């Protein structure tokens, strides 16, 4: 049986601002996303039974759904539906990206399944078509399909790619706290009065960040995430982790997405490895990673 393997890479947000609340209840955001080497591993294989179905086995530290509630499952079904394929697809998901942590683990899995399905079936779909399927699956999925570094608008699905070459030594750590993304948005609405009259106060950080990415200058001074205002006052563990990353030698630390993951940028891979090890010894879920 032919099998293909794909890595599903976690993203971090180097910059994340919420610009407005839309009439449909969603928010318009502006974010710079960056993929890392912290990855789930996805193996796909097919049985030509003539019946369209997906069997998903998840190897994860915590329970994950293995039916249509798992976005990797939905991505495989959507691909078969659009390509007119009836097959039994086996997905093995080895989960390493912390779940519900602001690292887009689910979106990365969905994107990896789309890539893998297209390899398995001899590239039936163009890159453009795959991107449109990705957008149907979720707002972060198109970015996860492309990877690298990109400025994303709208709900995150409108993508302007930025030059490659940014090479960061990272520690990604997750506090043992739960953050509900809808609650984090509601708290932002409360803090910023539904964004009425809010101007882009942090636009200069974004300009500096993009220029640093283009020129290869350091990005540490230009990081920003508006969700820190809404989440860190409640998630004291995530706030402490930010401080701890700096104590351990990070030149900058920021929450990713709506948290509770926090990443630190270190001067070298060796220092990042040592810091991740120190955090794990303190009982924290922590991974060293690189730009990927
Ligand atoms: P984002 O950064 O895009 O907001 P996240 O990292 O916060 O995403 P995920 O790890 O993608 O969140 O998980 C969010 C929810 O999606 C979880 O509650 C989980 O049960 C569900 N889920 C469905 N499929 C998956 C998957 N393949 N991996 C992880 N979570 C999944």
mmCIF file of C-alpha atoms and ligand atoms in Angstrom:
data_model
loop_
_atom_site.group_PDB
_atom_site.id
_atom_site.type_symbol
_atom_site.label_atom_id
_atom_site.label_comp_id
_atom_site.label_asym_id
_atom_site.label_seq_id
_atom_site.Cartn_x
_atom_site.Cartn_y
_atom_site.Cartn_z
ATOM 1 C CA UNK A 1 0.000 0.000 0.000
ATOM 2 C CA UNK A 2 1.479 3.374 -1.021
ATOM 3 C CA UNK A 3 1.960 5.745 1.918
ATOM 4 C CA UNK A 4 3.018 9.380 2.033
ATOM 5 C CA UNK A 5 4.353 11.321 4.986
ATOM 6 C CA UNK A 6 3.899 15.024 5.599
ATOM 7 C CA UNK A 7 5.017 17.319 8.393
ATOM 8 C CA UNK A 8 2.417 19.687 9.809
ATOM 9 C CA UNK A 9 4.337 22.673 11.118
ATOM 10 C CA UNK A 10 3.186 24.884 13.992
ATOM 11 C CA UNK A 11 2.998 28.627 13.355
ATOM 12 C CA UNK A 12 3.780 31.484 15.666
ATOM 13 C CA UNK A 13 2.526 35.044 15.307
ATOM 14 C CA UNK A 14 5.371 37.556 15.287
ATOM 15 C CA UNK A 15 2.790 40.344 15.078
ATOM 16 C CA UNK A 16 -0.954 40.167 15.675
ATOM 17 C CA UNK A 17 -3.370 43.070 15.800
ATOM 18 C CA UNK A 18 -7.157 43.093 15.684
ATOM 19 C CA UNK A 19 -8.362 45.975 13.538
ATOM 20 C CA UNK A 20 -12.140 45.908 13.671
ATOM 21 C CA UNK A 21 -15.216 43.932 14.520
ATOM 22 C CA UNK A 22 -17.169 43.071 11.398
ATOM 23 C CA UNK A 23 -20.919 43.016 10.905
ATOM 24 C CA UNK A 24 -20.818 39.210 10.630
ATOM 25 C CA UNK A 25 -19.362 39.048 14.170
ATOM 26 C CA UNK A 26 -15.871 38.060 13.024
ATOM 27 C CA UNK A 27 -12.877 40.329 13.475
ATOM 28 C CA UNK A 28 -10.485 41.678 10.870
ATOM 29 C CA UNK A 29 -6.933 40.997 11.873
ATOM 30 C CA UNK A 30 -3.469 41.814 10.592
ATOM 31 C CA UNK A 31 -0.785 39.305 11.474
ATOM 32 C CA UNK A 32 2.675 38.121 10.526
ATOM 33 C CA UNK A 33 2.744 34.339 10.751
ATOM 34 C CA UNK A 34 5.892 32.247 10.709
ATOM 35 C CA UNK A 35 6.191 28.461 10.519
ATOM 36 C CA UNK A 36 8.464 26.536 12.864
ATOM 37 C CA UNK A 37 10.003 23.077 13.000
ATOM 38 C CA UNK A 38 7.671 22.045 15.861
ATOM 39 C CA UNK A 39 5.600 19.563 13.872
ATOM 40 C CA UNK A 40 2.981 16.857 13.866
ATOM 41 C CA UNK A 41 3.665 13.916 11.578
ATOM 42 C CA UNK A 42 0.952 12.722 9.219
ATOM 43 C CA UNK A 43 1.041 9.464 7.290
ATOM 44 C CA UNK A 44 -1.592 8.861 4.629
ATOM 45 C CA UNK A 45 -2.340 5.653 2.778
ATOM 46 C CA UNK A 46 -5.274 4.351 0.746
ATOM 47 C CA UNK A 47 -7.232 1.162 0.212
ATOM 48 C CA UNK A 48 -9.086 0.971 -3.057
ATOM 49 C CA UNK A 49 -12.305 -0.368 -1.549
ATOM 50 C CA UNK A 50 -14.601 1.790 -3.653
ATOM 51 C CA UNK A 51 -16.207 3.257 -0.536
ATOM 52 C CA UNK A 52 -15.307 6.807 0.480
ATOM 53 C CA UNK A 53 -14.242 6.873 4.106
ATOM 54 C CA UNK A 54 -11.475 8.001 6.437
ATOM 55 C CA UNK A 55 -9.928 6.044 9.304
ATOM 56 C CA UNK A 56 -7.900 8.246 11.610
ATOM 57 C CA UNK A 57 -5.607 7.028 14.356
ATOM 58 C CA UNK A 58 -4.211 9.721 16.632
ATOM 59 C CA UNK A 59 -1.103 9.219 18.696
ATOM 60 C CA UNK A 60 -1.380 12.121 21.131
ATOM 61 C CA UNK A 61 -0.805 12.906 24.789
ATOM 62 C CA UNK A 62 -4.385 14.038 25.228
ATOM 63 C CA UNK A 63 -7.645 12.835 23.749
ATOM 64 C CA UNK A 64 -8.440 14.064 20.262
ATOM 65 C CA UNK A 65 -11.513 13.274 18.170
ATOM 66 C CA UNK A 66 -10.868 10.824 15.303
ATOM 67 C CA UNK A 67 -14.107 11.431 13.371
ATOM 68 C CA UNK A 68 -15.426 14.450 11.435
ATOM 69 C CA UNK A 69 -14.669 16.633 14.467
ATOM 70 C CA UNK A 70 -10.995 16.226 13.639
ATOM 71 C CA UNK A 71 -10.008 18.717 10.942
ATOM 72 C CA UNK A 72 -7.487 16.234 9.452
ATOM 73 C CA UNK A 73 -10.410 13.849 8.819
ATOM 74 C CA UNK A 74 -12.522 16.647 7.291
ATOM 75 C CA UNK A 75 -9.649 17.728 5.031
ATOM 76 C CA UNK A 76 -9.269 14.207 3.604
ATOM 77 C CA UNK A 77 -13.034 13.895 3.004
ATOM 78 C CA UNK A 78 -13.185 17.322 1.349
ATOM 79 C CA UNK A 79 -10.301 16.439 -0.977
ATOM 80 C CA UNK A 80 -12.001 13.181 -2.039
ATOM 81 C CA UNK A 81 -15.353 14.897 -2.518
ATOM 82 C CA UNK A 82 -13.903 17.625 -4.781
ATOM 83 C CA UNK A 83 -11.639 15.237 -6.690
ATOM 84 C CA UNK A 84 -14.443 12.686 -7.131
ATOM 85 C CA UNK A 85 -12.471 9.915 -5.432
ATOM 86 C CA UNK A 86 -13.954 6.958 -3.561
ATOM 87 C CA UNK A 87 -11.263 5.387 -1.410
ATOM 88 C CA UNK A 88 -10.615 4.334 2.158
ATOM 89 C CA UNK A 89 -7.986 6.723 3.501
ATOM 90 C CA UNK A 90 -5.924 5.824 6.538
ATOM 91 C CA UNK A 91 -4.461 8.746 8.462
ATOM 92 C CA UNK A 92 -1.931 8.284 11.225
ATOM 93 C CA UNK A 93 -1.512 11.509 13.193
ATOM 94 C CA UNK A 94 1.466 11.759 15.514
ATOM 95 C CA UNK A 95 0.667 14.839 17.561
ATOM 96 C CA UNK A 96 3.482 16.910 18.984
ATOM 97 C CA UNK A 97 2.075 20.428 18.594
ATOM 98 C CA UNK A 98 0.288 21.387 21.834
ATOM 99 C CA UNK A 99 -3.482 21.412 21.264
ATOM 100 C CA UNK A 100 -5.616 24.590 21.553
ATOM 101 C CA UNK A 101 -2.542 26.665 22.340
ATOM 102 C CA UNK A 102 -2.492 29.341 19.603
ATOM 103 C CA UNK A 103 -0.078 27.372 17.397
ATOM 104 C CA UNK A 104 -2.607 26.381 14.695
ATOM 105 C CA UNK A 105 -1.918 22.689 15.178
ATOM 106 C CA UNK A 106 -5.279 21.637 13.738
ATOM 107 C CA UNK A 107 -4.924 23.962 10.745
ATOM 108 C CA UNK A 108 -1.399 22.657 10.117
ATOM 109 C CA UNK A 109 -2.722 19.079 10.167
ATOM 110 C CA UNK A 110 -5.475 19.966 7.680
ATOM 111 C CA UNK A 111 -2.965 21.621 5.346
ATOM 112 C CA UNK A 112 -0.611 18.627 5.597
ATOM 113 C CA UNK A 113 -3.489 16.270 4.741
ATOM 114 C CA UNK A 114 -4.358 18.344 1.642
ATOM 115 C CA UNK A 115 -0.710 18.285 0.526
ATOM 116 C CA UNK A 116 -0.419 14.566 1.245
ATOM 117 C CA UNK A 117 -3.693 13.664 -0.516
ATOM 118 C CA UNK A 118 -2.538 15.548 -3.598
ATOM 119 C CA UNK A 119 0.726 13.560 -3.606
ATOM 120 C CA UNK A 120 -1.097 10.283 -2.990
ATOM 121 C CA UNK A 121 -3.419 10.847 -5.954
ATOM 122 C CA UNK A 122 -0.826 12.147 -8.442
ATOM 123 C CA UNK A 123 -1.428 15.899 -8.073
ATOM 124 C CA UNK A 124 -5.013 15.989 -9.263
ATOM 125 C CA UNK A 125 -5.369 19.532 -7.962
ATOM 126 C CA UNK A 126 -3.500 22.723 -8.818
ATOM 127 C CA UNK A 127 -1.922 24.782 -6.014
ATOM 128 C CA UNK A 128 -4.694 27.352 -6.524
ATOM 129 C CA UNK A 129 -7.439 24.768 -6.066
ATOM 130 C CA UNK A 130 -5.747 23.349 -2.968
ATOM 131 C CA UNK A 131 -5.618 26.866 -1.520
ATOM 132 C CA UNK A 132 -9.350 27.312 -2.058
ATOM 133 C CA UNK A 133 -10.036 24.008 -0.265
ATOM 134 C CA UNK A 134 -7.758 25.183 2.542
ATOM 135 C CA UNK A 135 -9.759 28.406 2.899
ATOM 136 C CA UNK A 136 -12.967 26.373 3.241
ATOM 137 C CA UNK A 137 -11.429 24.391 6.089
ATOM 138 C CA UNK A 138 -10.394 27.369 8.221
ATOM 139 C CA UNK A 139 -8.820 30.820 8.158
ATOM 140 C CA UNK A 140 -5.312 29.661 9.181
ATOM 141 C CA UNK A 141 -5.247 26.659 6.819
ATOM 142 C CA UNK A 142 -4.187 28.582 3.643
ATOM 143 C CA UNK A 143 -1.150 30.007 5.447
ATOM 144 C CA UNK A 144 -0.288 26.555 6.821
ATOM 145 C CA UNK A 145 -0.430 25.186 3.271
ATOM 146 C CA UNK A 146 2.121 27.738 2.060
ATOM 147 C CA UNK A 147 4.307 27.968 5.183
ATOM 148 C CA UNK A 148 7.259 30.335 5.577
ATOM 149 C CA UNK A 149 6.586 33.890 6.684
ATOM 150 C CA UNK A 150 3.591 35.921 5.545
ATOM 151 C CA UNK A 151 1.504 38.964 6.314
ATOM 152 C CA UNK A 152 -2.093 37.800 6.634
ATOM 153 C CA UNK A 153 -5.243 39.939 6.564
ATOM 154 C CA UNK A 154 -8.999 39.565 6.762
ATOM 155 C CA UNK A 155 -9.711 36.668 9.103
ATOM 156 C CA UNK A 156 -6.167 35.522 8.328
ATOM 157 C CA UNK A 157 -6.967 33.929 4.966
ATOM 158 C CA UNK A 158 -5.656 36.761 2.741
ATOM 159 C CA UNK A 159 -1.952 36.173 2.378
ATOM 160 C CA UNK A 160 0.985 38.282 1.231
ATOM 161 C CA UNK A 161 4.150 36.210 1.343
ATOM 162 C CA UNK A 162 7.272 37.736 2.857
ATOM 163 C CA UNK A 163 10.845 36.881 1.892
ATOM 164 C CA UNK A 164 12.328 33.656 3.193
ATOM 165 C CA UNK A 165 15.507 33.758 5.212
ATOM 166 C CA UNK A 166 14.299 34.598 8.717
ATOM 167 C CA UNK A 167 16.075 32.070 10.902
ATOM 168 C CA UNK A 168 15.082 32.033 14.566
ATOM 169 C CA UNK A 169 16.174 29.854 17.490
ATOM 170 C CA UNK A 170 13.016 29.392 19.511
ATOM 171 C CA UNK A 171 11.524 27.942 22.635
ATOM 172 C CA UNK A 172 7.784 27.362 22.496
ATOM 173 C CA UNK A 173 6.281 26.813 25.920
ATOM 174 C CA UNK A 174 2.700 26.293 27.042
ATOM 175 C CA UNK A 175 1.212 27.177 30.386
ATOM 176 C CA UNK A 176 -1.157 24.678 31.917
ATOM 177 C CA UNK A 177 -4.131 27.002 31.402
ATOM 178 C CA UNK A 178 -7.121 27.047 29.098
ATOM 179 C CA UNK A 179 -7.863 30.003 26.836
ATOM 180 C CA UNK A 180 -11.110 30.148 24.900
ATOM 181 C CA UNK A 181 -10.494 32.097 21.681
ATOM 182 C CA UNK A 182 -14.095 33.496 21.588
ATOM 183 C CA UNK A 183 -13.701 34.683 25.205
ATOM 184 C CA UNK A 184 -10.371 36.310 24.352
ATOM 185 C CA UNK A 185 -12.050 38.193 21.474
ATOM 186 C CA UNK A 186 -14.938 39.271 23.773
ATOM 187 C CA UNK A 187 -12.428 40.597 26.262
ATOM 188 C CA UNK A 188 -10.708 42.562 23.464
ATOM 189 C CA UNK A 189 -14.114 43.963 22.405
ATOM 190 C CA UNK A 190 -14.635 45.096 26.001
ATOM 191 C CA UNK A 191 -11.141 46.604 26.308
ATOM 192 C CA UNK A 192 -11.287 48.378 22.956
ATOM 193 C CA UNK A 193 -15.030 49.308 22.918
ATOM 194 C CA UNK A 194 -15.746 47.049 19.952
ATOM 195 C CA UNK A 195 -12.804 48.701 18.162
ATOM 196 C CA UNK A 196 -14.859 51.825 17.438
ATOM 197 C CA UNK A 197 -12.386 54.533 16.486
ATOM 198 C CA UNK A 198 -9.337 52.362 17.220
ATOM 199 C CA UNK A 199 -6.439 53.260 15.028
ATOM 200 C CA UNK A 200 -3.567 50.942 14.290
ATOM 201 C CA UNK A 201 -1.462 52.054 17.235
ATOM 202 C CA UNK A 202 1.168 49.447 16.560
ATOM 203 C CA UNK A 203 1.500 49.960 12.810
ATOM 204 C CA UNK A 204 5.079 51.180 13.278
ATOM 205 C CA UNK A 205 6.086 47.828 14.840
ATOM 206 C CA UNK A 206 4.578 46.096 11.818
ATOM 207 C CA UNK A 207 6.485 48.328 9.389
ATOM 208 C CA UNK A 208 9.731 47.718 11.311
ATOM 209 C CA UNK A 209 9.078 43.973 11.464
ATOM 210 C CA UNK A 210 8.455 43.686 7.717
ATOM 211 C CA UNK A 211 11.508 45.785 6.966
ATOM 212 C CA UNK A 212 13.633 43.630 9.347
ATOM 213 C CA UNK A 213 12.369 40.471 7.610
ATOM 214 C CA UNK A 214 13.228 41.972 4.219
ATOM 215 C CA UNK A 215 16.711 43.139 5.233
ATOM 216 C CA UNK A 216 17.716 40.335 7.599
ATOM 217 C CA UNK A 217 17.855 42.673 10.632
ATOM 218 C CA UNK A 218 16.789 41.411 14.046
ATOM 219 C CA UNK A 219 13.041 41.196 14.657
ATOM 220 C CA UNK A 220 13.060 41.139 18.466
ATOM 221 C CA UNK A 221 12.210 44.821 18.930
ATOM 222 C CA UNK A 222 9.158 44.674 16.664
ATOM 223 C CA UNK A 223 7.061 41.853 18.136
ATOM 224 C CA UNK A 224 3.467 42.604 19.151
ATOM 225 C CA UNK A 225 0.335 40.665 20.046
ATOM 226 C CA UNK A 226 -2.832 42.522 21.086
ATOM 227 C CA UNK A 227 -4.183 39.325 22.720
ATOM 228 C CA UNK A 228 -1.636 39.720 25.496
ATOM 229 C CA UNK A 229 -3.805 42.594 26.833
ATOM 230 C CA UNK A 230 -6.851 40.326 27.036
ATOM 231 C CA UNK A 231 -5.285 37.033 28.075
ATOM 232 C CA UNK A 232 -2.209 37.609 30.252
ATOM 233 C CA UNK A 233 -4.066 39.338 33.138
ATOM 234 C CA UNK A 234 -6.097 36.113 33.569
ATOM 235 C CA UNK A 235 -3.468 33.574 32.550
ATOM 236 C CA UNK A 236 -0.832 34.254 35.133
ATOM 237 C CA UNK A 237 1.023 31.067 34.138
ATOM 238 C CA UNK A 238 1.514 32.337 30.584
ATOM 239 C CA UNK A 239 2.605 35.750 31.909
ATOM 240 C CA UNK A 240 5.125 34.026 34.212
ATOM 241 C CA UNK A 241 6.437 31.940 31.315
ATOM 242 C CA UNK A 242 7.171 35.116 29.352
ATOM 243 C CA UNK A 243 9.287 36.407 32.221
ATOM 244 C CA UNK A 244 10.917 33.015 32.703
ATOM 245 C CA UNK A 245 11.935 32.828 29.007
ATOM 246 C CA UNK A 246 13.704 36.185 29.345
ATOM 247 C CA UNK A 247 15.398 35.014 32.577
ATOM 248 C CA UNK A 248 16.608 31.950 30.688
ATOM 249 C CA UNK A 249 18.269 34.111 28.034
ATOM 250 C CA UNK A 250 15.609 34.947 25.436
ATOM 251 C CA UNK A 251 16.114 38.312 23.792
ATOM 252 C CA UNK A 252 12.325 38.644 23.390
ATOM 253 C CA UNK A 253 9.217 36.665 24.307
ATOM 254 C CA UNK A 254 5.631 36.919 23.078
ATOM 255 C CA UNK A 255 2.357 35.049 23.329
ATOM 256 C CA UNK A 256 1.298 33.281 20.104
ATOM 257 C CA UNK A 257 -2.268 33.654 18.787
ATOM 258 C CA UNK A 258 -4.753 33.871 21.626
ATOM 259 C CA UNK A 259 -2.430 31.831 23.823
ATOM 260 C CA UNK A 260 -1.664 30.292 26.164
ATOM 261 C CA UNK A 261 1.534 29.341 24.282
ATOM 262 C CA UNK A 262 4.439 31.729 24.581
ATOM 263 C CA UNK A 263 7.587 31.747 22.478
ATOM 264 C CA UNK A 264 11.046 33.107 23.198
ATOM 265 C CA UNK A 265 13.687 34.064 20.638
ATOM 266 C CA UNK A 266 17.182 32.952 21.688
ATOM 267 C CA UNK A 267 20.645 33.971 20.470
ATOM 268 C CA UNK A 268 21.488 30.386 19.426
ATOM 269 C CA UNK A 269 20.006 26.897 19.039
ATOM 270 C CA UNK A 270 22.185 25.662 21.926
ATOM 271 C CA UNK A 271 20.783 28.308 24.298
ATOM 272 C CA UNK A 272 17.247 27.522 23.140
ATOM 273 C CA UNK A 273 17.810 23.788 23.756
ATOM 274 C CA UNK A 274 19.167 24.504 27.259
ATOM 275 C CA UNK A 275 16.246 26.808 28.112
ATOM 276 C CA UNK A 276 13.663 24.263 26.905
ATOM 277 C CA UNK A 277 15.389 21.608 29.016
ATOM 278 C CA UNK A 278 15.359 23.895 32.077
ATOM 279 C CA UNK A 279 11.635 24.580 31.629
ATOM 280 C CA UNK A 280 10.839 20.881 31.244
ATOM 281 C CA UNK A 281 12.730 20.245 34.503
ATOM 282 C CA UNK A 282 10.318 22.759 36.088
ATOM 283 C CA UNK A 283 7.372 20.717 34.773
ATOM 284 C CA UNK A 284 6.514 23.021 31.862
ATOM 285 C CA UNK A 285 5.613 21.751 28.377
ATOM 286 C CA UNK A 286 8.421 23.307 26.335
ATOM 287 C CA UNK A 287 9.992 22.595 22.937
ATOM 288 C CA UNK A 288 13.008 24.104 21.286
ATOM 289 C CA UNK A 289 12.388 24.772 17.602
ATOM 290 C CA UNK A 290 13.665 26.752 14.660
ATOM 291 C CA UNK A 291 12.138 28.627 11.783
ATOM 292 C CA UNK A 292 10.864 25.950 9.464
HETATM 293 P P1 LIG B 1 -5.324 28.501 16.234
HETATM 294 O O1 LIG B 1 -3.936 28.964 16.573
HETATM 295 O O2 LIG B 1 -5.561 28.320 14.737
HETATM 296 O O3 LIG B 1 -6.404 29.257 16.924
HETATM 297 P P2 LIG B 1 -5.045 26.394 18.149
HETATM 298 O O4 LIG B 1 -3.605 26.008 18.098
HETATM 299 O O5 LIG B 1 -5.412 27.342 19.232
HETATM 300 O O6 LIG B 1 -5.455 26.996 16.754
HETATM 301 P P3 LIG B 1 -5.804 23.666 17.720
HETATM 302 O O7 LIG B 1 -4.644 22.950 18.325
HETATM 303 O O8 LIG B 1 -5.880 23.702 16.245
HETATM 304 O O9 LIG B 1 -5.941 25.131 18.302
HETATM 305 O O10 LIG B 1 -7.117 22.977 18.357
HETATM 306 C C1 LIG B 1 -8.329 23.655 18.523
HETATM 307 C C2 LIG B 1 -9.462 22.628 18.749
HETATM 308 O O11 LIG B 1 -9.654 21.877 17.559
HETATM 309 C C3 LIG B 1 -9.183 21.630 19.851
HETATM 310 O O12 LIG B 1 -10.133 21.833 20.852
HETATM 311 C C4 LIG B 1 -9.326 20.250 19.235
HETATM 312 O O13 LIG B 1 -10.180 19.370 19.939
HETATM 313 C C5 LIG B 1 -9.904 20.489 17.846
HETATM 314 N N1 LIG B 1 -9.189 19.717 16.812
HETATM 315 C C6 LIG B 1 -9.746 19.128 15.745
HETATM 316 N N2 LIG B 1 -8.826 18.535 14.981
HETATM 317 C C7 LIG B 1 -7.635 18.727 15.563
HETATM 318 C C8 LIG B 1 -6.308 18.343 15.238
HETATM 319 N N3 LIG B 1 -6.024 17.628 14.154
HETATM 320 N N4 LIG B 1 -5.314 18.750 16.068
HETATM 321 C C9 LIG B 1 -5.589 19.515 17.151
HETATM 322 N N5 LIG B 1 -6.841 19.881 17.516
HETATM 323 C C10 LIG B 1 -7.853 19.511 16.727
#
